[in-house]
Short mmCIF file of C-alpha atoms and ligand atoms in Angstrom, two decimals:
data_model
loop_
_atom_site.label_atom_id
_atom_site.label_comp_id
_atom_site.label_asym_id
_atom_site.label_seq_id
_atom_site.Cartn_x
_atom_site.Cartn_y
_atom_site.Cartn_z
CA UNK A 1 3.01 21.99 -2.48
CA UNK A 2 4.55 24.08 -0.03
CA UNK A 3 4.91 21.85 3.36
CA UNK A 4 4.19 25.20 5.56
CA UNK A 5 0.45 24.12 4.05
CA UNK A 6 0.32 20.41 5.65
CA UNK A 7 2.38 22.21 9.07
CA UNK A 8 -0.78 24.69 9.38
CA UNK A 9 -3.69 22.35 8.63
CA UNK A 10 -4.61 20.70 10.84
CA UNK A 11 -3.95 22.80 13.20
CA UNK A 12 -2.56 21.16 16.81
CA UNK A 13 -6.60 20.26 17.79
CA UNK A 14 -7.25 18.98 14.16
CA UNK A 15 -9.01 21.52 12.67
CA UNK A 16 -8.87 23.05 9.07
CA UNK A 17 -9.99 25.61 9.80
CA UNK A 18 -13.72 25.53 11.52
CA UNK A 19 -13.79 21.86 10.14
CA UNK A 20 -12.65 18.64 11.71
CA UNK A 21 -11.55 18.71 15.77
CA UNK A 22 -12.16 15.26 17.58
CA UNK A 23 -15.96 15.44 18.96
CA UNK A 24 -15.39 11.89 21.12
CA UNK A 25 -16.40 10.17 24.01
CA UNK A 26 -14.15 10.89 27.15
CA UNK A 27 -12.89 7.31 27.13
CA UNK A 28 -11.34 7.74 23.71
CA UNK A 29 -9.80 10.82 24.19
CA UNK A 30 -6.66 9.45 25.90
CA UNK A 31 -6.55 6.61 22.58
CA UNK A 32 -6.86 9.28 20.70
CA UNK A 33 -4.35 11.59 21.85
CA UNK A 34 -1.49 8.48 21.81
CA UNK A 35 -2.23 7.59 18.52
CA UNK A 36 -1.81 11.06 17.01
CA UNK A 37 1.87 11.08 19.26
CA UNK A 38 3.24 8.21 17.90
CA UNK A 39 2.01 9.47 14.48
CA UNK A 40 3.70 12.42 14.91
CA UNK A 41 7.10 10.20 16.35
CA UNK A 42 6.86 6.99 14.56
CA UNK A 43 5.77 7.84 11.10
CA UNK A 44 8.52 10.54 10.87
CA UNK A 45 11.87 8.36 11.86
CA UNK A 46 14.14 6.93 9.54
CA UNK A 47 13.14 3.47 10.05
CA UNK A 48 8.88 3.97 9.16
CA UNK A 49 9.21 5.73 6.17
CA UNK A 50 12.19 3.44 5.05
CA UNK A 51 9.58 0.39 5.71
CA UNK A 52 6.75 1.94 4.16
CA UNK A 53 8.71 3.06 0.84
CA UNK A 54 9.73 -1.02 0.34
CA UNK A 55 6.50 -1.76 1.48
CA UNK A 56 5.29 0.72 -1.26
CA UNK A 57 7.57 -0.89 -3.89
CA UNK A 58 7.61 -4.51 -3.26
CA UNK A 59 4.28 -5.15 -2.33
CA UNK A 60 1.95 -2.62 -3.63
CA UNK A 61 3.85 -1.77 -6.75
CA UNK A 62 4.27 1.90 -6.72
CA UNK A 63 4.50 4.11 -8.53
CA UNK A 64 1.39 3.55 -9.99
CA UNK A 65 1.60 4.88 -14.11
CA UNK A 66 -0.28 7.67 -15.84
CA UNK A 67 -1.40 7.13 -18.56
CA UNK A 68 -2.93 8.81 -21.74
CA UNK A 69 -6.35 7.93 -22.85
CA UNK A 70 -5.62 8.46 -26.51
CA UNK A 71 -8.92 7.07 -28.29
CA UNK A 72 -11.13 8.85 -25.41
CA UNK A 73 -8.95 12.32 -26.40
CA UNK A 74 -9.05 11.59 -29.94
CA UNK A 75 -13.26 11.80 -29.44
CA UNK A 76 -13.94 14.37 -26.62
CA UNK A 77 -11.70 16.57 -27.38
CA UNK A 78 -8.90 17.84 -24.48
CA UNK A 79 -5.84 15.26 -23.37
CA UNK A 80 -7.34 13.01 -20.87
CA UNK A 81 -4.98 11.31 -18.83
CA UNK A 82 -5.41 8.56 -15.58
CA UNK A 83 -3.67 8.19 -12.87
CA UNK A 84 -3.96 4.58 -12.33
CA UNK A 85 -4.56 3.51 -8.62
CA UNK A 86 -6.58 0.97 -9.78
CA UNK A 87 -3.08 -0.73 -10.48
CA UNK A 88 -2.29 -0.37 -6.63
CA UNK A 89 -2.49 -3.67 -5.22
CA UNK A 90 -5.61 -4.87 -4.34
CA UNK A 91 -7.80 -2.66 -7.07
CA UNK A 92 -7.53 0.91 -5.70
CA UNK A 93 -6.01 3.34 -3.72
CA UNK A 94 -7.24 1.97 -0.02
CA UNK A 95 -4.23 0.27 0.00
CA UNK A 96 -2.22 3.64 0.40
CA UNK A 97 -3.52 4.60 3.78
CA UNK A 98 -4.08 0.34 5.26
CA UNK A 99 -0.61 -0.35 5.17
CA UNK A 100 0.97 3.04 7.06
CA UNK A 101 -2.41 2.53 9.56
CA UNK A 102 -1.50 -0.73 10.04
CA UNK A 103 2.01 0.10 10.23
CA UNK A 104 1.62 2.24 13.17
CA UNK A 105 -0.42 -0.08 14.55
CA UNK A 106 2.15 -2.92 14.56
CA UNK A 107 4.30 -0.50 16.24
CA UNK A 108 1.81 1.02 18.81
CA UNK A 109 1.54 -3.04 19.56
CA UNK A 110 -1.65 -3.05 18.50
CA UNK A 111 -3.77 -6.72 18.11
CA UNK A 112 -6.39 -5.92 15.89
CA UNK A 113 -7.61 -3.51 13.04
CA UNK A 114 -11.43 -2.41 12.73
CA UNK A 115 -12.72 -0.89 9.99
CA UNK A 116 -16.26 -0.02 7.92
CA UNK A 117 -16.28 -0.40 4.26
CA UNK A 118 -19.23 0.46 1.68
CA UNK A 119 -17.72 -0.65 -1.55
CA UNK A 120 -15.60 -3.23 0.12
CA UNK A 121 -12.03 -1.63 -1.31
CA UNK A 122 -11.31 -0.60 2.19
CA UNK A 123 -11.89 -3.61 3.91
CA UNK A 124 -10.02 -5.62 1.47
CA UNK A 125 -7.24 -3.36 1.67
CA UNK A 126 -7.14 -3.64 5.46
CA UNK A 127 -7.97 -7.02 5.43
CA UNK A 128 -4.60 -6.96 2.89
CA UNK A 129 -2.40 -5.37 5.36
CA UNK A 130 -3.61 -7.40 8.49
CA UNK A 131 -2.36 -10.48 6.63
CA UNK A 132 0.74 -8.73 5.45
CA UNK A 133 1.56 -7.32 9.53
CA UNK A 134 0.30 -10.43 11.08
CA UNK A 135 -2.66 -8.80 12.50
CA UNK A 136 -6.69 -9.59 13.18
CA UNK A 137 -9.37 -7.38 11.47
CA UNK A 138 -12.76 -6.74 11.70
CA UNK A 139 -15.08 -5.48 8.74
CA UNK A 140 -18.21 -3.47 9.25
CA UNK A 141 -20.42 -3.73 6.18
CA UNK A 142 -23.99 -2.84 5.85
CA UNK A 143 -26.06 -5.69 4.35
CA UNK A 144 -26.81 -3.87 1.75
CA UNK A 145 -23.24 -3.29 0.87
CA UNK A 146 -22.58 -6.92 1.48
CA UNK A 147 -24.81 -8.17 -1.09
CA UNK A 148 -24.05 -5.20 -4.22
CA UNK A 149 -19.90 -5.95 -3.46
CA UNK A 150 -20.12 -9.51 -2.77
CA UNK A 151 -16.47 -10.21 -4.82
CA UNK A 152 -15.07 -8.28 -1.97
CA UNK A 153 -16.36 -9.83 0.89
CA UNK A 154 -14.88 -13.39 -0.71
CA UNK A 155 -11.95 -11.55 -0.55
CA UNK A 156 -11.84 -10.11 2.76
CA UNK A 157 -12.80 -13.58 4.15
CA UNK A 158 -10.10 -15.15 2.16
CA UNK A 159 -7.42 -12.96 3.48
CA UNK A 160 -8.54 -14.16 7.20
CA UNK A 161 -10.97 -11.50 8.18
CA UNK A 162 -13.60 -11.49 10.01
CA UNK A 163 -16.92 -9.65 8.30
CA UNK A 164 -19.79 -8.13 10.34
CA UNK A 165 -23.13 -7.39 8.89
CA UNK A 166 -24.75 -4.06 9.85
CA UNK A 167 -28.42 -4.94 9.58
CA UNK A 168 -29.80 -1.54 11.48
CA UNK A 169 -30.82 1.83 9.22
CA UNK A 170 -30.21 2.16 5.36
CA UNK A 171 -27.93 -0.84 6.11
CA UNK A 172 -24.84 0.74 4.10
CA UNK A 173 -21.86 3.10 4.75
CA UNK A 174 -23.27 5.39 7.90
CA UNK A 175 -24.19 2.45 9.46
CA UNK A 176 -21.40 0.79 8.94
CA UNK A 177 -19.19 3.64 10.17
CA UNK A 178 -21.50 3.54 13.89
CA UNK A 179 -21.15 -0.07 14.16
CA UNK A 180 -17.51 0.02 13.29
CA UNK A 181 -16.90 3.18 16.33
CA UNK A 182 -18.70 0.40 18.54
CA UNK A 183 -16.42 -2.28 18.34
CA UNK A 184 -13.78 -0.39 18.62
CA UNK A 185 -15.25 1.71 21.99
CA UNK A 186 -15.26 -1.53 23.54
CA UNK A 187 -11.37 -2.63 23.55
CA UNK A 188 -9.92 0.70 22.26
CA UNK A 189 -6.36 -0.68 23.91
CA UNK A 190 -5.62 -3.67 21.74
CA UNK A 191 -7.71 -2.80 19.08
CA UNK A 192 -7.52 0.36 16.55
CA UNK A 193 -9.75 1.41 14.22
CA UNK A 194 -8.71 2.44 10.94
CA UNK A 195 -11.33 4.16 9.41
CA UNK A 196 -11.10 4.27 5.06
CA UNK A 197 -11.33 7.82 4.55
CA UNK A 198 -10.16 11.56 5.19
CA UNK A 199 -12.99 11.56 7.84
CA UNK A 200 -13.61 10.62 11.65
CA UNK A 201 -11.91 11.87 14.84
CA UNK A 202 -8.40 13.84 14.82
CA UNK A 203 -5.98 12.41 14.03
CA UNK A 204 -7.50 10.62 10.95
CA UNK A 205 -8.15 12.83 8.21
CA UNK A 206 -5.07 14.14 8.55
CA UNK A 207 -3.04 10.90 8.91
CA UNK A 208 -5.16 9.47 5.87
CA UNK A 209 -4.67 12.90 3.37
CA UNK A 210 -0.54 12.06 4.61
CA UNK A 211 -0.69 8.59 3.56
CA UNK A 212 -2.11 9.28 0.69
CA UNK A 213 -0.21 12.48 -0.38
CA UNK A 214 2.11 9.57 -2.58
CA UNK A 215 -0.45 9.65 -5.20
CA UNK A 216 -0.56 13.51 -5.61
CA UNK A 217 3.23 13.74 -5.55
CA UNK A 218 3.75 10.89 -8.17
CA UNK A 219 1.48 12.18 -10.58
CA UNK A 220 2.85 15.53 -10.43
CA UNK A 221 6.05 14.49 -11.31
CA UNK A 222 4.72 11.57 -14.05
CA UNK A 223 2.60 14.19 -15.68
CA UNK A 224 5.39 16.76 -15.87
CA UNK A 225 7.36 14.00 -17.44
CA UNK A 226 4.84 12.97 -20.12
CA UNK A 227 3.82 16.43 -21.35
CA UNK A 228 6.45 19.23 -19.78
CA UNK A 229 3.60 21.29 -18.27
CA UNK A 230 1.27 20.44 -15.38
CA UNK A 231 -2.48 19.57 -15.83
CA UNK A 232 -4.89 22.53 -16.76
CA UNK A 233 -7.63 20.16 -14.64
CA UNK A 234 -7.22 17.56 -12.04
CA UNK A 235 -10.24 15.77 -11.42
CA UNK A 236 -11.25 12.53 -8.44
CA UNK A 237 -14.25 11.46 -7.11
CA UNK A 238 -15.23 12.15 -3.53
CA UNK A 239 -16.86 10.06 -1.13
CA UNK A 240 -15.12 10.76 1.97
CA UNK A 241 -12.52 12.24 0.12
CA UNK A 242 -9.24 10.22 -0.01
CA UNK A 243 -8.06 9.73 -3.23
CA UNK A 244 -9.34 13.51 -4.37
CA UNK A 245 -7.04 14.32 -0.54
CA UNK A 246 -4.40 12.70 -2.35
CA UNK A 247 -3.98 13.91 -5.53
CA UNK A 248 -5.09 17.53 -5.14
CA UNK A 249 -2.71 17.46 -2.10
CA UNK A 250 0.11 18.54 -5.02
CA UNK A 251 -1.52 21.22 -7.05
CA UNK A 252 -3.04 22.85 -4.03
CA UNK A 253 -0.95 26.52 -4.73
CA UNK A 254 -0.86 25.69 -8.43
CA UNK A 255 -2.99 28.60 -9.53
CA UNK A 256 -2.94 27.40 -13.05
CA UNK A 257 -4.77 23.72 -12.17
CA UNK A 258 -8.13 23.79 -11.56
CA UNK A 259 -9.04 20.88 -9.10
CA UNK A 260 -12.73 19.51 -9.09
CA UNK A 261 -14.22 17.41 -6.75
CA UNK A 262 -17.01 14.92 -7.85
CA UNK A 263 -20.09 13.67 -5.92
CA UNK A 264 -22.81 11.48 -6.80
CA UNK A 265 -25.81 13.27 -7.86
CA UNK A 266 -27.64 9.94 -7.47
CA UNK A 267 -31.43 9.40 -9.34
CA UNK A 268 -31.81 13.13 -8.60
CA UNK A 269 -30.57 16.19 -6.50
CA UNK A 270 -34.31 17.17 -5.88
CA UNK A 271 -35.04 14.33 -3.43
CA UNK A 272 -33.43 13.57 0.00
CA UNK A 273 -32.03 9.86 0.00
CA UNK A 274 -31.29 9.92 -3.59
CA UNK A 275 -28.32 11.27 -3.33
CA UNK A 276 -25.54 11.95 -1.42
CA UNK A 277 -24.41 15.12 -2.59
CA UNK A 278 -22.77 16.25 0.65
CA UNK A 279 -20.28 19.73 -0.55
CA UNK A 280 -23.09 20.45 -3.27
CA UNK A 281 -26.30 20.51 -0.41
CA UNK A 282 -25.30 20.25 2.80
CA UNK A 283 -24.44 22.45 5.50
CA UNK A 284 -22.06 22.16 8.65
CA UNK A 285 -22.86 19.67 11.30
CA UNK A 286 -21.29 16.94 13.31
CA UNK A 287 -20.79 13.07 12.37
CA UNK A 288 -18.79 10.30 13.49
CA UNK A 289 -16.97 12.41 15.69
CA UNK A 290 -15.94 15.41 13.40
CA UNK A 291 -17.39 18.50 12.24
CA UNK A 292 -18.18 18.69 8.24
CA UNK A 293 -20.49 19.26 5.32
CA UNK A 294 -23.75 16.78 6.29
CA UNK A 295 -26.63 16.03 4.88
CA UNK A 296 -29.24 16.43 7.55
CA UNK A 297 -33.09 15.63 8.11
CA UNK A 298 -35.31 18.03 9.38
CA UNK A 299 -34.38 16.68 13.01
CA UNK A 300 -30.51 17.45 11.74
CA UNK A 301 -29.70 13.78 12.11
CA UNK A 302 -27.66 12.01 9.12
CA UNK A 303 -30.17 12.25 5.86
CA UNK A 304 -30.73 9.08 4.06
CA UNK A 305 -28.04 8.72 1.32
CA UNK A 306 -27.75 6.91 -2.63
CA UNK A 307 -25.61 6.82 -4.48
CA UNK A 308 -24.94 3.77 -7.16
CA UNK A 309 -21.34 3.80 -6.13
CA UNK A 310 -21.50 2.28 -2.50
CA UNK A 311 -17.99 3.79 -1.64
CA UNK A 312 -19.15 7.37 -2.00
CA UNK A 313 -22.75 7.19 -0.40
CA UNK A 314 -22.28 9.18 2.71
CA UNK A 315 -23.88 12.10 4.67
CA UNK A 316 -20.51 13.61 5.46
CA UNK A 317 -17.25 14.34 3.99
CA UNK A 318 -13.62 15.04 4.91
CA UNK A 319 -12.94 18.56 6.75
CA UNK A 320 -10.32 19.33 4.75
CA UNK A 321 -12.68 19.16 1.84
CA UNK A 322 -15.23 20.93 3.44
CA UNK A 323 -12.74 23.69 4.60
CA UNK A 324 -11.16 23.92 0.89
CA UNK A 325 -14.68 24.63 -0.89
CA UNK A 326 -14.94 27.65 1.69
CA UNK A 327 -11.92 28.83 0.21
CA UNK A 328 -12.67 28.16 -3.22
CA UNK A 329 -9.68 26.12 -4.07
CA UNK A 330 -11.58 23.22 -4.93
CA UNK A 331 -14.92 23.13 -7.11
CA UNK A 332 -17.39 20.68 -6.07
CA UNK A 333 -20.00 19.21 -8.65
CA UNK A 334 -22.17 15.76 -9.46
CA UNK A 335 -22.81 13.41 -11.55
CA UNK A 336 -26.07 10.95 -11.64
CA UNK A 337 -26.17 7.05 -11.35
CA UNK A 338 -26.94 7.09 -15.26
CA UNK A 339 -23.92 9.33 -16.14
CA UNK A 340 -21.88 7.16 -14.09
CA UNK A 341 -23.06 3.90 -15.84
CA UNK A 342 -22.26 5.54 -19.31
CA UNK A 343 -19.06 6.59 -18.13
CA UNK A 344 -18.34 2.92 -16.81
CA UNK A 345 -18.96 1.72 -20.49
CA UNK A 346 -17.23 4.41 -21.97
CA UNK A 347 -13.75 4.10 -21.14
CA UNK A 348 -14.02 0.15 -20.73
CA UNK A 349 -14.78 -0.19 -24.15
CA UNK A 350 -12.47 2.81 -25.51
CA UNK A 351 -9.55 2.19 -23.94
CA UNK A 352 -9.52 -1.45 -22.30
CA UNK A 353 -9.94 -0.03 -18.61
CA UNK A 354 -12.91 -1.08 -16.43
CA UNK A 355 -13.24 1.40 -13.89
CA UNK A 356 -14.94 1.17 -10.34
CA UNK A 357 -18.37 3.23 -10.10
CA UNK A 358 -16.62 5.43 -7.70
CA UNK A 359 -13.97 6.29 -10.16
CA UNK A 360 -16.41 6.44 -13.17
CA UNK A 361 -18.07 9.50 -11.71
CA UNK A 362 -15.15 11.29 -11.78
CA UNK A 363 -14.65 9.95 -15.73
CA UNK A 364 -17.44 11.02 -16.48
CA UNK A 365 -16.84 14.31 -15.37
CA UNK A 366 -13.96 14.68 -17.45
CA UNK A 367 -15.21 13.94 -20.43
CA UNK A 368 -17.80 16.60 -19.80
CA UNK A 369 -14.37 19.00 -18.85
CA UNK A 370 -13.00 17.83 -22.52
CA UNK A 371 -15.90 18.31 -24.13
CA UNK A 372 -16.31 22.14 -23.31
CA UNK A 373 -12.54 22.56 -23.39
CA UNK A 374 -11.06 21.04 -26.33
CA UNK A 375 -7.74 22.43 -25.74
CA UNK A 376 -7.11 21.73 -22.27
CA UNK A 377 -5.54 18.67 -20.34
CA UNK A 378 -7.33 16.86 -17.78
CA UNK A 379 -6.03 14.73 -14.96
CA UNK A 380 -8.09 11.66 -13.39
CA UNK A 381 -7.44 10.21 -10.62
CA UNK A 382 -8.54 6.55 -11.56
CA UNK A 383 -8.70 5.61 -7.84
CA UNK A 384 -10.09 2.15 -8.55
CA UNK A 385 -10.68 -1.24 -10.97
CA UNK A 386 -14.57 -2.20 -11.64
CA UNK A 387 -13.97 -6.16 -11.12
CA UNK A 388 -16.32 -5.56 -7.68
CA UNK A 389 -19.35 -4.09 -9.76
CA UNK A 390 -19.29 -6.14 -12.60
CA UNK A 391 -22.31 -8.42 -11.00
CA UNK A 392 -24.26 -5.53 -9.89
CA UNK A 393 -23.95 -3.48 -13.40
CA UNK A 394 -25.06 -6.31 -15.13
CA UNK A 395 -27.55 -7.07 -13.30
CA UNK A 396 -29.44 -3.55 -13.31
CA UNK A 397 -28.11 -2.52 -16.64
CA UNK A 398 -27.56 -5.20 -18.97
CA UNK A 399 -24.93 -4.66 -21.05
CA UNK A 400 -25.22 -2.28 -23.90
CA UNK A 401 -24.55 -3.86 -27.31
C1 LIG B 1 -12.44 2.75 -5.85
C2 LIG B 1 -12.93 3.74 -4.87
N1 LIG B 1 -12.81 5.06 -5.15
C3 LIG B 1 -13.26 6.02 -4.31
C4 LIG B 1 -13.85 5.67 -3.11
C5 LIG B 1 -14.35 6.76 -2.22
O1 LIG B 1 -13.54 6.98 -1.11
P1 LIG B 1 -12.67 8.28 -0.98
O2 LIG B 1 -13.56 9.44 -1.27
O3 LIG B 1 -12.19 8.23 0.41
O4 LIG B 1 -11.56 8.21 -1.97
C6 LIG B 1 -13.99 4.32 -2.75
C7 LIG B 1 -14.60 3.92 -1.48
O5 LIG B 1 -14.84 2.80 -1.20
C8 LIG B 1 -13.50 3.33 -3.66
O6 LIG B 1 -13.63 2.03 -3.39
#
């Protein structure tokens, strides 16, 4: 990928296009506007990046493999491949973005990280790289959350921080996202907030999709490695759109790769709250501070959301995402709770890899892809490990004999 591409979007007021901007409170803008400096100073001298590639080594050990599913292949048809992020320290790709947030925290002399999380990945990340920089954090969870990821709120406590229940609304992501902004409105100089996703305010999605680019840029090369060609598909799973950010960041002008998005369809696409299918039904609007693809109610707040996967049930999505479906460089499409569940199954019992429910919808999406092209290869972005759902699966679904 051409770097003229990541020079003209954002553009200097963080939009892509009409999507993104910073839609804030007057006493953030000033917080806003020094963060997004020293991203701009900081995070391009010598000495960050030559911290963050050890800290990318050492301690999360990167590169992360791809690898070829060769019993799924052998079955479906196509050559399905993972890229495994669920092999990132701490279970998935969060990790990517929490330690260069937190590193430009630590050097913005910052005291404390904030954060929401809806499948816990993020807050256990962030929880990860407070202990690593020395650092307090502060976990926004919706109850609801709390309860379906518990494994990851053990975790989050263990590593020292501090979890909040959200108890107000659908008590899950959204929620957790307002109660998250709150915290941090009210000490915005010692504390920052590091939100999990390519979405909020300027500079975030952009500073997220950058931290994240290292999985795109790997696989690219890994892939090229294994087969000699690049992938005829490239496939992730968008909530707010991270991991998809980071791996379709490479093949962006590769006209030969098509890239496909994938949100949950939910228990059905007809009904409002049982879904969250954000790029597939929604329209423009404003949340949390930027403008997006939302799901709206007839009042055009934030719709009620489901999704099984509580890491990608939410009414918004990145603006980068939103802006590349306008231009057609990315196709956006679903898959249900029960595709996701078979998915889940599938490739743990094929090839000896749990996934997370997040990551499962975009398995199951490939296997669709190999399925109706046999001769094609097919890139996943495996952006996380299922250990978290394992109580919750079994729970609701038994497990299939
Ligand atoms: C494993 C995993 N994958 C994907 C996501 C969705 O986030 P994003 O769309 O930002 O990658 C989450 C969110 O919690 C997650 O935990």
């Amino acid at each position: 990928m051409s770097e003229n591409y990541f020079k003209k979007y954002p553009n200097k007021e963080g939009f892509f296009n009409e999507y993104g901007g910073a839609f804030i409170p007057p006493q953030l803008e000033e917080e806003m506007k020094k963060i997004n400096d020293a991203y701009f100073s900081i995070s391009k001298s010598h000495k960050f990046i030559s911290e963050l590639r050890d800290i990318r080594k050492h301690f999360q050990g990167r590169p992360t493999p791809v690898y070829h599913c060769h019993r799924l292949s052998q079955k479906y048809g196509g050559q399905i491949y993972l890229k495994r992020e669920d092999l990132n320290h701490t279970g998935a790709h969060k990790l990517n973005h929490c330690m260069g947030e937190a590193l430009l925290a630590k050097h913005l002399g910052k005291k404390k990280l904030i954060a929401e999380t809806g499948a816990g990945q993020h807050g256990v990340a962030l929880a990860t790289a407070a202990a690593y920089f020395g650092l307090e954090c502060e976990i926004h969870m919706g109850e609801v959350d709390i309860a379906k990821e518990y494994p990851n709120v053990l975790r989050m406590k263990i590593l020292g921080a501090t979890v909040v229940p959200v108890t107000h609304g659908l008590k899950t992501l959204k929620e957790a996202v307002d109660s998250a902004f709150g915290a941090y409105l009210q000490d915005p100089i010692n504390t920052i907030y590091c939100i999990g996703s390519v979405v909020g305010p300027h500079p975030f999605p952009m500073m997220v999709r950058d931290f994240q680019r290292v999985v795109g840029i790997e696989a690219k090369d890994q892939f090229f490695d294994m087969t000699g060609e690049l992938p005829d598909n490239v496939v992730a799973c968008v909530g707010g759109g991270s991991n998809a950010m980071g791996i379709f960041s490479a093949f962006l002008e590769d006209e030969e790769c098509k890239l496909y998005g994938i949100e949950p369809g939910g228990k059905s696409l007809e009904t409002i709250g049982e879904h969250a299918a954000t790029m597939t039904l929604g329209s423009p609007g404003i949340i949390h501070g930027f403008k997006c693809y939302t799901l709206q109610d007839e009042n055009g707040e934030p719709a009620p959301v489901h999704s099984i996967a509580s890491g990608l049930d939410y009414p918004g999505v990145g603006p980068e995402h939103s802006m590349l479906k306008d231009l057609e460089k990315v196709t956006y499409d679903c898959i249900s709770d029960k595709e996701c569940i078979d998915a889940f199954f599938e490739l743990s019992r094929m090839e000896g890899i749990i996934p997370a429910l997040e990551s499962a919808h975009a398995v199951a999406y490939a296997l669709k892809l190999a399925k109706e092209n046999p001769k094609q290869s097919i890139l996943v972005n495996l952006s996380g490990r299922g250990d978290k759902d394992l109580d919750y699966v079994v729970e609701n679904y038994g497990i299939p004999k």
